[in-house]
Amino acid sequence: MSLWQRCVSSGILQHGRCLRRRVWDQALVSKFTSSPPRRTQSSVAGGAERTLIAVKPDGVQRRHVGQIIQRFEQRGFKLVGLKMLQASDGLLSQHYCQLVQKPFYPNLLHYMTSGPVVAMVWEGQNVVQSSRRMVGPTNPVEAQPGTVRGDFSLHTSRNVVHASDSVEGAQREIQLWFEGKELLNWDCFDHSLTYKEDE
Ligand code: TYD
């Protein structure tokens, strides 16, 4: 039985409302402190995926990092890796290996190396597909308001953020940008409020 279900059956919560706030808070604290985060690879279970999200140099320069992180947190995804770095030509040529022959690649490389990038790994069910929808299409002109690109950008060559476009692509990109030890496996204590317990 989940913490949430236990609290409902013991009368602390009713119809999602907290009747005895202090007891609920204590229950959360006790769960959080009595079961330390697990740090095994098997924590990515139950259909959870991981994806690479990177705030590009224009997004960092324009101070959008916090707002972009907030969108993923607010949606319910879990941050398992985060770092700021100056991306090298070598890293980018691997990351954009399918684009290196494109006429726009030199400009893309110049832009992506023009300042720091904030790279993140987010985890959750269907996080790859969901985050692509949250980020919006490559060309911001086609991006809906409410998407990151639709809200913060105007031109393809300055589209603020990267999001992996497939589960396989995400695995490849995460390995490129992060070492295994930089990714943290931890349990969100509100997991049962975000997902149905048996999924
Ligand atoms: P791509 O992988 O096609 O798009 P996405 O980032 O949405 O997965 O392209 C990678 C980046 O290359 C894109 O975000 C911006 C840049 N780019 C251009 O500068 N000009 C272009 O015509 C295209 C297609 C992409």
Coordinates of C-alpha atoms and ligand atoms in Angstrom, one line a residue:
M1 CA 0.0 0.0 0.0
S2 CA 1.4 3.4 -0.9
L3 CA 2.0 6.2 1.6
W4 CA -0.9 8.1 0.1
Q5 CA -3.2 5.1 0.3
R6 CA -2.2 4.5 4.0
C7 CA -2.9 8.1 4.8
V8 CA -6.3 7.9 3.1
S9 CA -7.3 4.7 5.0
S10 CA -6.1 6.1 8.3
G11 CA -8.2 9.3 7.9
I12 CA -5.2 11.7 7.5
L13 CA -6.4 12.4 3.9
Q14 CA -9.9 12.5 2.6
H15 CA -10.8 13.0 -1.1
G16 CA -7.2 14.3 -1.6
R17 CA -7.6 16.9 1.2
C18 CA -5.2 16.9 4.1
L19 CA -7.3 16.7 7.3
R20 CA -4.4 16.4 9.7
R21 CA -1.6 18.4 8.1
R22 CA 1.0 17.9 10.8
V23 CA 0.6 14.1 10.7
W24 CA 0.8 14.1 6.9
D25 CA 4.0 16.2 7.0
Q26 CA 5.5 13.8 9.6
A27 CA 4.6 10.8 7.5
L28 CA 6.4 12.3 4.5
V29 CA 9.4 13.3 6.6
S30 CA 9.6 9.8 8.1
K31 CA 9.3 8.1 4.7
F32 CA 11.9 10.5 3.2
T33 CA 14.4 10.0 6.1
S34 CA 13.8 6.3 6.8
S35 CA 14.3 5.1 3.2
P36 CA 17.3 6.7 1.7
P37 CA 17.4 7.1 -2.1
R38 CA 18.4 3.9 -3.9
R39 CA 21.4 4.3 -6.2
T40 CA 21.1 1.3 -8.4
Q41 CA 20.7 1.2 -12.1
S42 CA 17.5 -0.8 -11.7
S43 CA 15.7 2.3 -10.4
V44 CA 14.7 3.1 -13.9
A45 CA 11.8 0.7 -13.7
G46 CA 8.2 0.5 -14.5
G47 CA 8.5 1.8 -18.1
A48 CA 10.4 4.9 -17.1
E49 CA 12.5 6.5 -19.8
R50 CA 15.3 9.0 -19.7
T51 CA 15.9 11.9 -22.1
L52 CA 18.6 14.5 -22.7
I53 CA 17.4 18.1 -22.4
A54 CA 20.0 20.8 -23.1
V55 CA 19.6 24.5 -22.7
K56 CA 21.6 25.9 -25.6
P57 CA 23.9 28.9 -25.4
D58 CA 21.2 31.4 -26.3
G59 CA 18.9 30.0 -23.6
V60 CA 21.7 30.3 -21.0
Q61 CA 22.7 33.8 -22.1
R62 CA 19.1 34.9 -22.0
R63 CA 18.7 33.5 -18.5
H64 CA 15.9 31.0 -19.3
V65 CA 17.5 28.0 -17.5
G66 CA 15.4 28.3 -14.4
Q67 CA 12.1 28.6 -16.4
I68 CA 13.0 25.6 -18.5
I69 CA 13.8 23.4 -15.5
Q70 CA 10.6 24.6 -13.8
R71 CA 8.5 23.3 -16.7
F72 CA 9.9 19.8 -16.4
E73 CA 9.6 19.7 -12.7
Q74 CA 6.1 21.1 -12.8
R75 CA 5.1 18.4 -15.3
G76 CA 6.2 15.7 -12.8
F77 CA 9.5 14.5 -14.4
K78 CA 12.5 13.7 -12.2
L79 CA 15.9 15.3 -12.7
V80 CA 18.6 12.7 -12.5
G81 CA 21.6 14.6 -14.1
L82 CA 22.5 18.3 -14.4
K83 CA 25.7 20.1 -15.5
M84 CA 26.9 23.2 -17.2
L85 CA 29.6 22.8 -19.7
Q86 CA 31.3 24.4 -22.7
A87 CA 30.6 21.8 -25.5
S88 CA 33.5 20.9 -27.6
D89 CA 33.5 20.5 -31.4
G90 CA 34.1 16.8 -31.0
L91 CA 31.1 16.3 -28.7
L92 CA 28.9 18.3 -31.0
S93 CA 30.0 16.4 -34.1
Q94 CA 29.0 13.2 -32.4
H95 CA 25.8 14.6 -31.0
Y96 CA 24.8 16.0 -34.4
C97 CA 26.4 13.2 -36.4
Q98 CA 23.4 13.1 -38.8
L99 CA 23.7 16.8 -39.5
V100 CA 27.5 17.3 -40.1
Q101 CA 27.1 17.3 -43.8
K102 CA 24.3 19.8 -43.8
P103 CA 25.0 23.3 -45.1
F104 CA 23.9 24.9 -41.8
Y105 CA 26.2 22.7 -39.7
P106 CA 29.1 25.2 -39.5
N107 CA 26.7 27.9 -38.2
L108 CA 25.2 25.4 -35.8
L109 CA 28.6 24.5 -34.4
H110 CA 29.5 28.1 -34.0
Y111 CA 26.3 28.8 -32.1
M112 CA 26.5 25.7 -29.9
T113 CA 30.1 26.6 -28.9
S114 CA 29.4 30.3 -28.4
G115 CA 28.9 29.9 -24.6
P116 CA 27.9 27.4 -21.9
V117 CA 25.2 24.8 -22.3
V118 CA 23.2 23.4 -19.4
A119 CA 22.7 19.6 -20.0
M120 CA 20.2 17.7 -18.1
V121 CA 18.8 14.2 -17.9
W122 CA 15.1 13.9 -17.0
E123 CA 13.4 10.6 -16.1
G124 CA 9.7 9.6 -16.3
Q125 CA 7.2 7.6 -18.2
N126 CA 7.1 8.6 -21.9
V127 CA 9.5 11.5 -21.1
V128 CA 11.0 11.4 -24.6
Q129 CA 7.7 12.0 -26.4
S130 CA 6.3 14.3 -23.8
S131 CA 9.4 16.5 -23.7
R132 CA 9.5 16.8 -27.5
R133 CA 5.9 18.1 -27.3
M134 CA 6.9 20.5 -24.4
V135 CA 9.8 21.8 -26.4
G136 CA 7.9 22.2 -29.7
P137 CA 9.0 21.8 -33.4
T138 CA 12.6 22.7 -34.6
N139 CA 11.3 25.9 -36.3
P140 CA 9.9 28.2 -33.6
V141 CA 7.6 29.7 -36.2
E142 CA 5.7 26.4 -36.1
A143 CA 5.8 26.1 -32.3
Q144 CA 2.7 26.6 -30.3
P145 CA 2.6 29.1 -27.5
G146 CA 3.1 27.2 -24.3
T147 CA 6.0 25.2 -25.8
V148 CA 9.5 26.3 -24.8
R149 CA 10.4 27.2 -28.4
G150 CA 7.0 28.8 -28.9
D151 CA 7.5 31.0 -25.9
F152 CA 11.2 31.8 -26.0
S153 CA 12.4 31.8 -29.6
L154 CA 11.8 33.1 -33.1
H155 CA 14.3 31.4 -35.4
T156 CA 15.4 27.8 -36.0
S157 CA 19.1 28.8 -35.6
R158 CA 18.4 30.1 -32.1
N159 CA 15.8 27.7 -30.7
V160 CA 16.9 27.7 -27.1
V161 CA 16.7 24.0 -26.2
H162 CA 17.5 20.5 -27.3
A163 CA 15.4 17.5 -26.6
S164 CA 16.2 13.9 -27.7
D165 CA 13.8 12.8 -30.4
S166 CA 13.6 9.0 -29.7
V167 CA 14.3 6.6 -26.9
E168 CA 17.3 5.2 -28.8
G169 CA 18.6 8.7 -29.6
A170 CA 18.2 9.6 -25.9
Q171 CA 20.3 6.7 -24.8
R172 CA 23.0 7.5 -27.2
E173 CA 23.0 11.2 -26.3
I174 CA 23.0 10.6 -22.6
Q175 CA 26.0 8.4 -22.9
L176 CA 27.7 11.1 -24.9
W177 CA 27.1 14.0 -22.6
F178 CA 27.2 12.2 -19.2
E179 CA 29.3 9.7 -17.4
G180 CA 27.4 7.0 -15.6
K181 CA 28.5 8.3 -12.2
E182 CA 27.0 11.7 -13.0
L183 CA 23.5 10.3 -13.1
L184 CA 21.8 9.8 -9.8
N185 CA 19.2 7.1 -9.2
W186 CA 16.8 8.3 -6.5
D187 CA 13.2 7.9 -5.4
C188 CA 10.8 10.8 -5.6
F189 CA 8.7 10.5 -2.5
D190 CA 5.6 11.8 -4.3
H191 CA 5.9 9.1 -7.0
S192 CA 2.6 7.5 -6.1
L193 CA 0.9 10.9 -6.5
T194 CA 2.3 11.3 -10.0
Y195 CA 1.8 7.8 -11.3
K196 CA -0.8 5.1 -10.8
E197 CA 0.9 2.6 -8.4
D198 CA 0.7 -0.5 -10.6
E199 CA 2.2 1.2 -13.8
Ligands
TYD1 P1 17.3 18.8 -35.8 O1 17.9 17.6 -35.1 O2 16.7 18.6 -37.1 O3 16.1 19.4 -34.9 P2 15.7 19.3 -33.3 O4 16.7 20.2 -32.6 O5 14.3 19.9 -33.2 O6 15.8 17.9 -32.9 O7 18.3 20.0 -35.9 C1 19.2 20.2 -34.8 C2 19.4 21.7 -34.7 O8 20.0 22.2 -35.9 C3 18.2 22.5 -34.6 O9 17.6 22.5 -33.3 C4 18.6 23.8 -35.0 C5 19.6 23.5 -36.1 N1 19.1 23.7 -37.4 C6 19.4 24.8 -38.2 O10 20.1 25.7 -37.7 N2 18.9 24.9 -39.4 C7 18.1 24.0 -40.0 O11 17.6 24.2 -41.1 C8 17.7 22.8 -39.2 C9 16.8 21.8 -39.8 C10 18.3 22.7 -37.9

